mmCIF file of C-alpha atoms in Angstrom:
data_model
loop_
_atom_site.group_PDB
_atom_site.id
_atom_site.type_symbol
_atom_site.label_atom_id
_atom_site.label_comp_id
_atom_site.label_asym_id
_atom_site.label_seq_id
_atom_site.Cartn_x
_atom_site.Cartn_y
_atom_site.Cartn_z
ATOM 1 C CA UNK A 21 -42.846 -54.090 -58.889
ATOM 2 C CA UNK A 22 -43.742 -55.409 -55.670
ATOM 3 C CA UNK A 23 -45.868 -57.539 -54.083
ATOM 4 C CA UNK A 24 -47.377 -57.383 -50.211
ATOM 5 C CA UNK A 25 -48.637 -61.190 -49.449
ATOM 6 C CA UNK A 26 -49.733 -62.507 -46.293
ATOM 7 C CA UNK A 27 -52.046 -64.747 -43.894
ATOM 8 C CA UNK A 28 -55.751 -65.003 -44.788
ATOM 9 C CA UNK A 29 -56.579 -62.797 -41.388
ATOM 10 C CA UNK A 30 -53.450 -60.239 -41.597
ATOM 11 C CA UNK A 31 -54.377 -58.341 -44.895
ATOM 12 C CA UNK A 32 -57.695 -57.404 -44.823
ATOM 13 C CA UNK A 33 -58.891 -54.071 -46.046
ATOM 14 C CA UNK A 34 -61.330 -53.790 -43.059
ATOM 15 C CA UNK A 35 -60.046 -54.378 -39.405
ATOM 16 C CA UNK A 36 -62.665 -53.861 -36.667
ATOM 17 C CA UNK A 37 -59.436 -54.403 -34.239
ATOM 18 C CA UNK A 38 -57.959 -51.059 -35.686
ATOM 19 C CA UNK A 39 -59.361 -47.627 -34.507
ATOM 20 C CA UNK A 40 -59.689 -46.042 -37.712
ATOM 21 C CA UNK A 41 -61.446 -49.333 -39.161
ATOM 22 C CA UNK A 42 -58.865 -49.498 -42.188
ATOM 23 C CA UNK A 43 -55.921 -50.723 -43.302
ATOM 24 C CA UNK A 44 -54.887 -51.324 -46.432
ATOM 25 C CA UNK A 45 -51.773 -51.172 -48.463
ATOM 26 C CA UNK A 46 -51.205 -48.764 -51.543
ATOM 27 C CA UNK A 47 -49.031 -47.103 -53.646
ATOM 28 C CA UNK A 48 -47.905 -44.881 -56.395
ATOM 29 C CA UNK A 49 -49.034 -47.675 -59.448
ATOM 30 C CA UNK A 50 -51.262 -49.980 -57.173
ATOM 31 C CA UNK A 51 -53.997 -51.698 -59.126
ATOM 32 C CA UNK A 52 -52.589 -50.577 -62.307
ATOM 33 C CA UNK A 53 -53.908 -53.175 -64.337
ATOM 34 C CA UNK A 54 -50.540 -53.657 -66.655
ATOM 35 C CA UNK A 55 -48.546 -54.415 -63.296
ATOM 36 C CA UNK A 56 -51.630 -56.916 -62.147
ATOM 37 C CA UNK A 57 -51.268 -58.493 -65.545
ATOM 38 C CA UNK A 58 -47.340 -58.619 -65.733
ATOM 39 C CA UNK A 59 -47.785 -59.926 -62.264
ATOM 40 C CA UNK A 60 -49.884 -62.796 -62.853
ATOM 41 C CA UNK A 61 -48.267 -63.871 -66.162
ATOM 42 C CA UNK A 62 -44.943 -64.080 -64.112
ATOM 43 C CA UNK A 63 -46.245 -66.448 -61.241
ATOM 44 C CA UNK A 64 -47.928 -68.258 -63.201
ATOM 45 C CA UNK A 65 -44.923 -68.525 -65.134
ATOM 46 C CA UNK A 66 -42.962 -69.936 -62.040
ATOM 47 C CA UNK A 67 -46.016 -72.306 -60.944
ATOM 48 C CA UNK A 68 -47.226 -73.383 -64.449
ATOM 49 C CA UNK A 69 -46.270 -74.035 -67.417
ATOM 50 C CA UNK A 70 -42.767 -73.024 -67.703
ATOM 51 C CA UNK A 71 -41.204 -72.304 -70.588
ATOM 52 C CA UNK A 72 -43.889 -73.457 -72.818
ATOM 53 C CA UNK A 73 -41.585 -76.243 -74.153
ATOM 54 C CA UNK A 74 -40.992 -78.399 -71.629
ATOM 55 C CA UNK A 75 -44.053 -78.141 -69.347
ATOM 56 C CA UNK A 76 -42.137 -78.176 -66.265
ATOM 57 C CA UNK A 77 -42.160 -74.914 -63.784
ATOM 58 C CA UNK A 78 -38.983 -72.766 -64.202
ATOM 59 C CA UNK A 79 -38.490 -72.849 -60.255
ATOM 60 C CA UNK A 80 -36.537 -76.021 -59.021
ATOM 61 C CA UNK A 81 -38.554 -75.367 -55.652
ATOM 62 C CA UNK A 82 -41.657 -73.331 -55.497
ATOM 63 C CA UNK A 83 -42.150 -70.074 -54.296
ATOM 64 C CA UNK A 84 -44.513 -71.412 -51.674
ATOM 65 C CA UNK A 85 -41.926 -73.660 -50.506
ATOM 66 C CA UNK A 86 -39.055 -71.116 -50.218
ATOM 67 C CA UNK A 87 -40.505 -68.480 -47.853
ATOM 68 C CA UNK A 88 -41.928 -71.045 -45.835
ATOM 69 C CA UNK A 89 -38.142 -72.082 -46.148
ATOM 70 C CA UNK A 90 -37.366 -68.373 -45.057
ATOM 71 C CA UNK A 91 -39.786 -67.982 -42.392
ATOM 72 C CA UNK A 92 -38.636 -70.626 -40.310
ATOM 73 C CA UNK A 93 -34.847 -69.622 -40.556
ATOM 74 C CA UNK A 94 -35.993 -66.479 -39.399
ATOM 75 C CA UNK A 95 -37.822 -67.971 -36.850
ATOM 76 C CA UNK A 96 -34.315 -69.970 -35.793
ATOM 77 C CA UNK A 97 -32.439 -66.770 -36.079
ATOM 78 C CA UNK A 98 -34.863 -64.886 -33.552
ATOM 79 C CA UNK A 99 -35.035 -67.765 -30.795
ATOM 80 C CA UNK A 100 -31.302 -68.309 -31.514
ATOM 81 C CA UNK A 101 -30.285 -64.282 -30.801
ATOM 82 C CA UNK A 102 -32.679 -63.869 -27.746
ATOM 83 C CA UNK A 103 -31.283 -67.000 -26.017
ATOM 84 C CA UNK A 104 -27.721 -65.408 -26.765
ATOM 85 C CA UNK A 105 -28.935 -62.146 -25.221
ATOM 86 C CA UNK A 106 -31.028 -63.522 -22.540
ATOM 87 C CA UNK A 107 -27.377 -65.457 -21.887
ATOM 88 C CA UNK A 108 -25.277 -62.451 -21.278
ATOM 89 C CA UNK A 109 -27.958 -60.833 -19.344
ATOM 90 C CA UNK A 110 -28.747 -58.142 -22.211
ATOM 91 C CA UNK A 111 -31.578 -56.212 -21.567
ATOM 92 C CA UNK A 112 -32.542 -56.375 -26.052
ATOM 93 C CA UNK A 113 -34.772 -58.598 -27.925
ATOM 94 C CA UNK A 114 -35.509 -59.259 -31.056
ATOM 95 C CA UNK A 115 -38.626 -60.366 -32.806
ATOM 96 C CA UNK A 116 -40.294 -60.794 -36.222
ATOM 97 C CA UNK A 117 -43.128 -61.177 -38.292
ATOM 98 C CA UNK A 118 -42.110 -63.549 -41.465
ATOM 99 C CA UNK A 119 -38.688 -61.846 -42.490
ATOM 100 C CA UNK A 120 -38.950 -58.486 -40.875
ATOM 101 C CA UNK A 121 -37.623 -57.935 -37.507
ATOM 102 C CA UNK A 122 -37.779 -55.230 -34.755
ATOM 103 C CA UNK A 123 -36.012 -54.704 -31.413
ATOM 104 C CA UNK A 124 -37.383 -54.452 -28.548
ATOM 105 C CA UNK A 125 -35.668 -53.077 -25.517
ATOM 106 C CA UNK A 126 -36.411 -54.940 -21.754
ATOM 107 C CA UNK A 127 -35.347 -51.131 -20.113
ATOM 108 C CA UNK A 128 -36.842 -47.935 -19.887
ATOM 109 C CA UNK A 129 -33.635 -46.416 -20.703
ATOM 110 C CA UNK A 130 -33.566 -42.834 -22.349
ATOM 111 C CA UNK A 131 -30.445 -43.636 -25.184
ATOM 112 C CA UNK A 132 -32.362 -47.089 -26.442
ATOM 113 C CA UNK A 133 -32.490 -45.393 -29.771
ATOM 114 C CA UNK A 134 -28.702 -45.268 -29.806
ATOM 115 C CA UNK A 135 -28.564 -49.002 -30.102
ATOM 116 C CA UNK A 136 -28.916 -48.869 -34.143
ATOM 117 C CA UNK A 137 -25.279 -46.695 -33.444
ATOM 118 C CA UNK A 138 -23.997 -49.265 -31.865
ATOM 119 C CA UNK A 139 -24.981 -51.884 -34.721
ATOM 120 C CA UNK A 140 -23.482 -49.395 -37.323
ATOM 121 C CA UNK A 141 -20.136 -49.530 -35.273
ATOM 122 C CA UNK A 142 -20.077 -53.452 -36.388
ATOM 123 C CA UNK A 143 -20.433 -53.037 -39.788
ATOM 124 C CA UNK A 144 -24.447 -53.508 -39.597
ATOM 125 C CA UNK A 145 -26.342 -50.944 -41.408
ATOM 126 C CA UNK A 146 -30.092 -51.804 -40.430
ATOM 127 C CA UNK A 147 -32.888 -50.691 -43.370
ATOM 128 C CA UNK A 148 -34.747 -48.367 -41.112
ATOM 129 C CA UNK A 149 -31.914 -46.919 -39.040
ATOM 130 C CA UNK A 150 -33.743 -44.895 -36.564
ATOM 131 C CA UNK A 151 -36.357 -47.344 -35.949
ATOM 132 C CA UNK A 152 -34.031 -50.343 -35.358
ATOM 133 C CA UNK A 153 -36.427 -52.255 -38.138
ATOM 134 C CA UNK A 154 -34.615 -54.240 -40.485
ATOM 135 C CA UNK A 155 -35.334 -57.533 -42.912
ATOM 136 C CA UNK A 156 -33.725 -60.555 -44.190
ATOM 137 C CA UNK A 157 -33.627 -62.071 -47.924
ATOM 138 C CA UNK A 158 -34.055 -65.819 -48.442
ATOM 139 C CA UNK A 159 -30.075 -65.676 -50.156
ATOM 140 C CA UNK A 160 -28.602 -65.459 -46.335
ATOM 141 C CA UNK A 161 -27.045 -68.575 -45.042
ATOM 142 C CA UNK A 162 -26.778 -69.721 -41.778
ATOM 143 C CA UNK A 163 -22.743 -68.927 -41.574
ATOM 144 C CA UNK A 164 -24.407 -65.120 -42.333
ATOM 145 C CA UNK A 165 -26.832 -65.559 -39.686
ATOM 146 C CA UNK A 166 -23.873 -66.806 -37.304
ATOM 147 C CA UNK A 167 -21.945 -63.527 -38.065
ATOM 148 C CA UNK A 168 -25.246 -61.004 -37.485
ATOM 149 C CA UNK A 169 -26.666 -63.111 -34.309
ATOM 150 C CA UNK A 170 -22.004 -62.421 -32.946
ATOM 151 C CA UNK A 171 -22.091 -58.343 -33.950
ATOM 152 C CA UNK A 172 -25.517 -57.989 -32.980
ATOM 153 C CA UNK A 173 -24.671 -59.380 -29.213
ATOM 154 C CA UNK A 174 -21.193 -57.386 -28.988
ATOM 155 C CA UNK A 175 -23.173 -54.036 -30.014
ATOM 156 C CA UNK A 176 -25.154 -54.443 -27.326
ATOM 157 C CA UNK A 177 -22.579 -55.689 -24.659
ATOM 158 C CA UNK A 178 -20.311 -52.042 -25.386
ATOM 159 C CA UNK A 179 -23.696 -50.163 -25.235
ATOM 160 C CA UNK A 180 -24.573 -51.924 -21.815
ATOM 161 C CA UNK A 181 -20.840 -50.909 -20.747
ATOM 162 C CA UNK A 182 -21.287 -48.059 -21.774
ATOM 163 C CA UNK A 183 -24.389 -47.500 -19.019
ATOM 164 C CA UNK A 184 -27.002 -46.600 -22.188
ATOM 165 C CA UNK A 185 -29.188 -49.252 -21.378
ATOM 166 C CA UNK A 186 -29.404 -47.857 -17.474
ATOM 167 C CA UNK A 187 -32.982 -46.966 -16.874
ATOM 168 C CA UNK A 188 -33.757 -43.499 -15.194
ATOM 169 C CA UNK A 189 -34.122 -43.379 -11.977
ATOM 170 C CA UNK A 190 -37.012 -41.094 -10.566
ATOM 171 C CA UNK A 191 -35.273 -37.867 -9.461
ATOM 172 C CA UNK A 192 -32.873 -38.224 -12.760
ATOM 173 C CA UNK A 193 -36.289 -37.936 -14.460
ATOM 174 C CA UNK A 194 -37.649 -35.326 -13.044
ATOM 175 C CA UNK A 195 -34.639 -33.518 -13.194
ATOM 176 C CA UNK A 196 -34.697 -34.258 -17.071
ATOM 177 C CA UNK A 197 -38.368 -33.389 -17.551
ATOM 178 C CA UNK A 198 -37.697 -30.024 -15.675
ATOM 179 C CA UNK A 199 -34.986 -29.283 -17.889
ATOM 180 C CA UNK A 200 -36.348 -29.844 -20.995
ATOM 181 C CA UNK A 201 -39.727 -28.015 -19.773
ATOM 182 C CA UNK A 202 -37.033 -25.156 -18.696
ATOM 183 C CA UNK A 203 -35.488 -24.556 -22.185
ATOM 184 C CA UNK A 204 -38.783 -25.349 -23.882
ATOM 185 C CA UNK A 205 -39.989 -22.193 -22.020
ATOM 186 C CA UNK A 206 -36.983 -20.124 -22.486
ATOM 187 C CA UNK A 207 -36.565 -20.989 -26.477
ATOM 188 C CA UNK A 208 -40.336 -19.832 -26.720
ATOM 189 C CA UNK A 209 -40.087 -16.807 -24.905
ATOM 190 C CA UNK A 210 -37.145 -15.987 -26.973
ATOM 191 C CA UNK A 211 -38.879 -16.791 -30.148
ATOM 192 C CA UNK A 212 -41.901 -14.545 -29.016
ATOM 193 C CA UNK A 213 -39.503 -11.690 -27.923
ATOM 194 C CA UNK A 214 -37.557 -11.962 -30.985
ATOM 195 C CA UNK A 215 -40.760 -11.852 -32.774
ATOM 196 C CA UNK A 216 -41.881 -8.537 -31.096
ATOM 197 C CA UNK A 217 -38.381 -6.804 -31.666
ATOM 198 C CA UNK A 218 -38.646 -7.773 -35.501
ATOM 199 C CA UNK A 219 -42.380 -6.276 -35.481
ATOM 200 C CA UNK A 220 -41.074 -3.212 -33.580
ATOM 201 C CA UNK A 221 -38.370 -2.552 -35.828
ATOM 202 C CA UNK A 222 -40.519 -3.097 -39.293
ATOM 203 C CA UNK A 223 -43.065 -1.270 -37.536
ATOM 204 C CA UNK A 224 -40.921 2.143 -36.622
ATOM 205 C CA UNK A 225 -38.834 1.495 -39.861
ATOM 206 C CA UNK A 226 -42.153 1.885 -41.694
ATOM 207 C CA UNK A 227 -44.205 3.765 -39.731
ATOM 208 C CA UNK A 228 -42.696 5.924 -37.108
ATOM 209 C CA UNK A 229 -39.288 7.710 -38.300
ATOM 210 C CA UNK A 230 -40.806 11.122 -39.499
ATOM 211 C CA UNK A 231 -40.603 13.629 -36.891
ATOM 212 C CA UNK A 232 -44.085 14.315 -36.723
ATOM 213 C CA UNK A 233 -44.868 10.716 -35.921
ATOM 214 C CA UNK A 234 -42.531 10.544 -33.089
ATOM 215 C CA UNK A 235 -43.530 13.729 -32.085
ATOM 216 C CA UNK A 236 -47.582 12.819 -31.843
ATOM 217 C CA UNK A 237 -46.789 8.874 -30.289
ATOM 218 C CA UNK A 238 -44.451 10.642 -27.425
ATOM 219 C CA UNK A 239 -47.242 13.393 -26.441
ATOM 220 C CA UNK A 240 -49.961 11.405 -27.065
ATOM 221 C CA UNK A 241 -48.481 8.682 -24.380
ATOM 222 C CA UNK A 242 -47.935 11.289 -21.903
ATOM 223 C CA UNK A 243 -51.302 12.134 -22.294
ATOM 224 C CA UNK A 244 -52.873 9.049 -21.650
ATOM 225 C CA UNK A 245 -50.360 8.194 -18.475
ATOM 226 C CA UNK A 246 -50.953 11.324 -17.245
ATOM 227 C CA UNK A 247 -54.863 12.302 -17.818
ATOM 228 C CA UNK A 248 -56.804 9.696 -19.723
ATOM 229 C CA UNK A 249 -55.676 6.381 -17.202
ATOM 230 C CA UNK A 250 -56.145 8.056 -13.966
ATOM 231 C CA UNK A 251 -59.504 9.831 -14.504
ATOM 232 C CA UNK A 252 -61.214 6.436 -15.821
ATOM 233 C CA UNK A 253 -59.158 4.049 -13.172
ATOM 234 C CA UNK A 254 -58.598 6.589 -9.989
ATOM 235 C CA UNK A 255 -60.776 9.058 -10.762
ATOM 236 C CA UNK A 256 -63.661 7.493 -11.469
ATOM 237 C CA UNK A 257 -64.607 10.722 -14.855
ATOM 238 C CA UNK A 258 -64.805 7.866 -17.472
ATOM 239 C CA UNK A 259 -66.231 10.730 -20.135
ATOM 240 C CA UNK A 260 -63.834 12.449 -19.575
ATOM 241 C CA UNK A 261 -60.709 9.985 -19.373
ATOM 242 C CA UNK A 262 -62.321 8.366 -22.552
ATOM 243 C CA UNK A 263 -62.611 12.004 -24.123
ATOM 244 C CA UNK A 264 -58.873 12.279 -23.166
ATOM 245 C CA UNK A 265 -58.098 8.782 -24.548
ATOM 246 C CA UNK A 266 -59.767 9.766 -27.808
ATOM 247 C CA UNK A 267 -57.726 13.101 -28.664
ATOM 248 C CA UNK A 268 -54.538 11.327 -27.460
ATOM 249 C CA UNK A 269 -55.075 8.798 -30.336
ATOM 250 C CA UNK A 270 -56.550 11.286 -32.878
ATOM 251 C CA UNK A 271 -52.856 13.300 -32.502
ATOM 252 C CA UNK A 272 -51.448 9.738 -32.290
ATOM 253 C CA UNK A 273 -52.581 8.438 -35.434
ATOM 254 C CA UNK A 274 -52.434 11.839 -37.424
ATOM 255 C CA UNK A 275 -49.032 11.596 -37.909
ATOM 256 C CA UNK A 276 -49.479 8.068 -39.859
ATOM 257 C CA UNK A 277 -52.647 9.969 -41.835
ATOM 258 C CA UNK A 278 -50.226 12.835 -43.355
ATOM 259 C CA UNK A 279 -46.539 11.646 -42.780
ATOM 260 C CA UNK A 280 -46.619 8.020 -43.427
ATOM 261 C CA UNK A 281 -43.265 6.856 -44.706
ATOM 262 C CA UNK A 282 -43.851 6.362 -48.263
ATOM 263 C CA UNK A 283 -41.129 3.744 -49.297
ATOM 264 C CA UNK A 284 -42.710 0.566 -50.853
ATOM 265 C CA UNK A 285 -39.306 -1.628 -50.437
ATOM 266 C CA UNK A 286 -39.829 -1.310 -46.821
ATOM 267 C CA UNK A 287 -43.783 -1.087 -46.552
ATOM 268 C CA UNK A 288 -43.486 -4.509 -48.205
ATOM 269 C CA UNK A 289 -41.735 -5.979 -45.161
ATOM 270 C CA UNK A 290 -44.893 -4.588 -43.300
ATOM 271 C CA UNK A 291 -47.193 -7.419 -45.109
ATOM 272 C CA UNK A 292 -49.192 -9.235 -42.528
ATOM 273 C CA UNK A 293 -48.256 -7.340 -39.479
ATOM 274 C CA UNK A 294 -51.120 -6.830 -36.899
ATOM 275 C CA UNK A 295 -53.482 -8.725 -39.368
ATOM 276 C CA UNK A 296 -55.181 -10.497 -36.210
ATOM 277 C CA UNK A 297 -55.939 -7.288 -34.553
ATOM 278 C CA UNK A 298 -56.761 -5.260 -37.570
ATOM 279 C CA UNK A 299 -59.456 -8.270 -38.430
ATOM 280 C CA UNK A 300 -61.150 -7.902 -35.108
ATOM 281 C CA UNK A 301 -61.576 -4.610 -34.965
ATOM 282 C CA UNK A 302 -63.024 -4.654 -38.289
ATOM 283 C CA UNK A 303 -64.705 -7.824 -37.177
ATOM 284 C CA UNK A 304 -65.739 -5.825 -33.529
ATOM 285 C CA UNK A 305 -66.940 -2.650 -35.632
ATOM 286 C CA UNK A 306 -68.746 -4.282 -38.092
ATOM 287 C CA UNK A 307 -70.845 -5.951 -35.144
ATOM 288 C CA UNK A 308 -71.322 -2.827 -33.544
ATOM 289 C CA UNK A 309 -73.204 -1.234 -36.333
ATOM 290 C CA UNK A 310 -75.488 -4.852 -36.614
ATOM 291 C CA UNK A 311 -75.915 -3.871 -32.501
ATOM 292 C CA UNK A 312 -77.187 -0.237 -33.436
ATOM 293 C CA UNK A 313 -79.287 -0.785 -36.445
ATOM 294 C CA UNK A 314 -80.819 -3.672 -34.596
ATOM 295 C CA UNK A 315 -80.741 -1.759 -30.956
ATOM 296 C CA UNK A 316 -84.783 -2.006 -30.767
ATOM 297 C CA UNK A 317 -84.789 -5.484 -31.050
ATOM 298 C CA UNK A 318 -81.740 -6.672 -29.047
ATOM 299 C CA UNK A 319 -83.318 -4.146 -25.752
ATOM 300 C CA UNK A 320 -86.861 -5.896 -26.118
ATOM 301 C CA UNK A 321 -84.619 -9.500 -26.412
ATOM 302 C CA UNK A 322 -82.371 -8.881 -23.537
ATOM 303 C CA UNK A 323 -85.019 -7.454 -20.911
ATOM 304 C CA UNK A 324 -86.057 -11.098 -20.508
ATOM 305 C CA UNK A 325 -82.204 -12.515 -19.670
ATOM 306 C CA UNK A 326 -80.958 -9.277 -17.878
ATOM 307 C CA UNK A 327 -82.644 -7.223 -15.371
ATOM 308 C CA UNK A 328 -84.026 -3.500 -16.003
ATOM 309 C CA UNK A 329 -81.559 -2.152 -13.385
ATOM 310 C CA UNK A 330 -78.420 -2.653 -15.609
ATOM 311 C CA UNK A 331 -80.292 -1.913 -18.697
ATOM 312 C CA UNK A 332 -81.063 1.877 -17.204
ATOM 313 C CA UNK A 333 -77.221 2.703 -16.184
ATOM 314 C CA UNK A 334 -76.230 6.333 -16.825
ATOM 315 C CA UNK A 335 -73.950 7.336 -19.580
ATOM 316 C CA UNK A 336 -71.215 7.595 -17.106
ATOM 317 C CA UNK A 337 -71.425 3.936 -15.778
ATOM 318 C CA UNK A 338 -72.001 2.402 -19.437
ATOM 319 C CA UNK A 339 -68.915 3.948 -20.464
ATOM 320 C CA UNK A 340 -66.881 2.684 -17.260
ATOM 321 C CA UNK A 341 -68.058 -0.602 -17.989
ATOM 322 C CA UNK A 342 -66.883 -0.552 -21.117
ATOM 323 C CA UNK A 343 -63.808 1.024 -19.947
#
């Protein structure tokens, strides 16, 4: 069981100072009414009665009294270890709020977070080791304190000789930032090309092995290089480079319609692939029939947004627009 106490100020469950307007504490058994009862029998163990028998409280010195005790050695340790720092010019501070501390580091240096490494080299094993947070128990004494404030300076005196705490200088940063942009770029690319030899290879393993297939996908891209592309792009004939487009598909996909590769172990790898484009054309032919069965309506609608002119194009120049 444990308890969060604080400030009358610090702990309030609504905080007009914080952009999402709450903060509160919680947990797995918070407000579970046996803790809140177990809870309040034990302090008021320690603050009243006692035992029962002899009326007197059970601590020799309050609770109160001891992290109030706490706080200010905490207080001493963190004036104490920034002096020492500030001392041997040390670009690290530390600070705290009652018993838990933080460092915070005077340079913009890129290996800060190595610090906490440094600290682990001494023997000091912080609580939150990435973070560099840590906390102190009212059982430390000062020879303790003495000890920490020593290992926490010599950390940060091999890390300085080391040249981690060096700041980056402009043209080291940019070099840095183009780097990392660099094999950002390259590790996606490689993802995405990795991706589209896996769908490849499902795909043909699946789809495209029987001789038929390969047979109709090899003619039915000559045809399209050769007859369908040029008369819509060069030739300006879109009926008839879309007429061409259309048989070259019909033999394309009539190889999937009566030799599909019937194996399920391997279909099953094929779960998912080209679901985006297979739910927009369903998506894009399910509009078009809401476009024709509504065709009256939509003309009379769009003569007042789009002039007559376009509305009138031939057959020709409606399909080369949509081409």
């Amino acid at each position: 069981l444990s308890v969060v106490a604080g400030r009358e100020g610090f702990l309030n469950s609504y905080d007009k100072k914080y952009l999402l307007q709450v903060n509160k504490t919680v947990g797995t058994f918070s407000a579970w009414h046996g803790g809140i009862v177990a809870s309040n029998v034990f302090l008021e163990t320690l603050e009243g009665d006692g035992d029962g028998r002899t009326g007197k409280p059970i601590l020799e010195i309050s609770a109160k009294q001891q992290l109030s005790s706490l706080v200010q050695t905490c207080d001493a340790f963190s004036a104490s270890l920034n002096k020492s720092f500030e001392d041997a010019e040390l670009p690290v501070r530390i600070r705290n709020f009652s018993n838990t501390f933080s460092v915070d580091f005077l340079n913009k240096s890129l290996y800060n977070s190595r610090y906490p490494q440094y600290l682990l080299a001494e023997g000091i094993f912080l609580g939150n080791y990435s973070t560099g947070k840590f906390n102190l128990n009212a059982d430390i004494t000062q020879s303790d304190l003495d000890l920490l404030e020593k290992k926490f300076v010599t950390a940060a005196t091999k890390m300085q000789r080391d040249g981690f705490f060096e700041p980056m200088q402009p043209p080291a940063k940019r070099k840095f930032y183009l780097t990392l942009i660099a094999r950002l770029v390259k590790n996606y690319v490689k993802l995405y090309y990795d991706q589209i030899m896996l769908d490849k290879h499902v795909d043909i393993q699946v789809s495209h092995n029987h001789p038929v297939n390969k047979f109709g996908h090899f003619w039915s891209s000559v045809g399209m290089i050769l007859f369908a592309y040029p008369l819509i792009l060069w030739k300006c004939q879109p009926l008839k480079g879309c007429a061409w487009f259309f048989m070259t598909h019909v033999m394309r996909q009539s190889g999937h319609f009566f030799y599909e590769h019937q194996d399920r172990d391997i279909e099953k790898l094929k779960f998912g692939h080209k679901d985006a484009s297979k739910k927009e054309a369903v998506a894009f032919l399910s509009l078009a029939g809401v476009v024709y069965k509504y065709r009256e309506e939509i003309y009379n609608l769009a003569t007042h947004y789009i002039s007559s002119t376009f509305l009138e194009l031939s057959l020709d120049q409606y399909v080369s627009v949509i081409a």
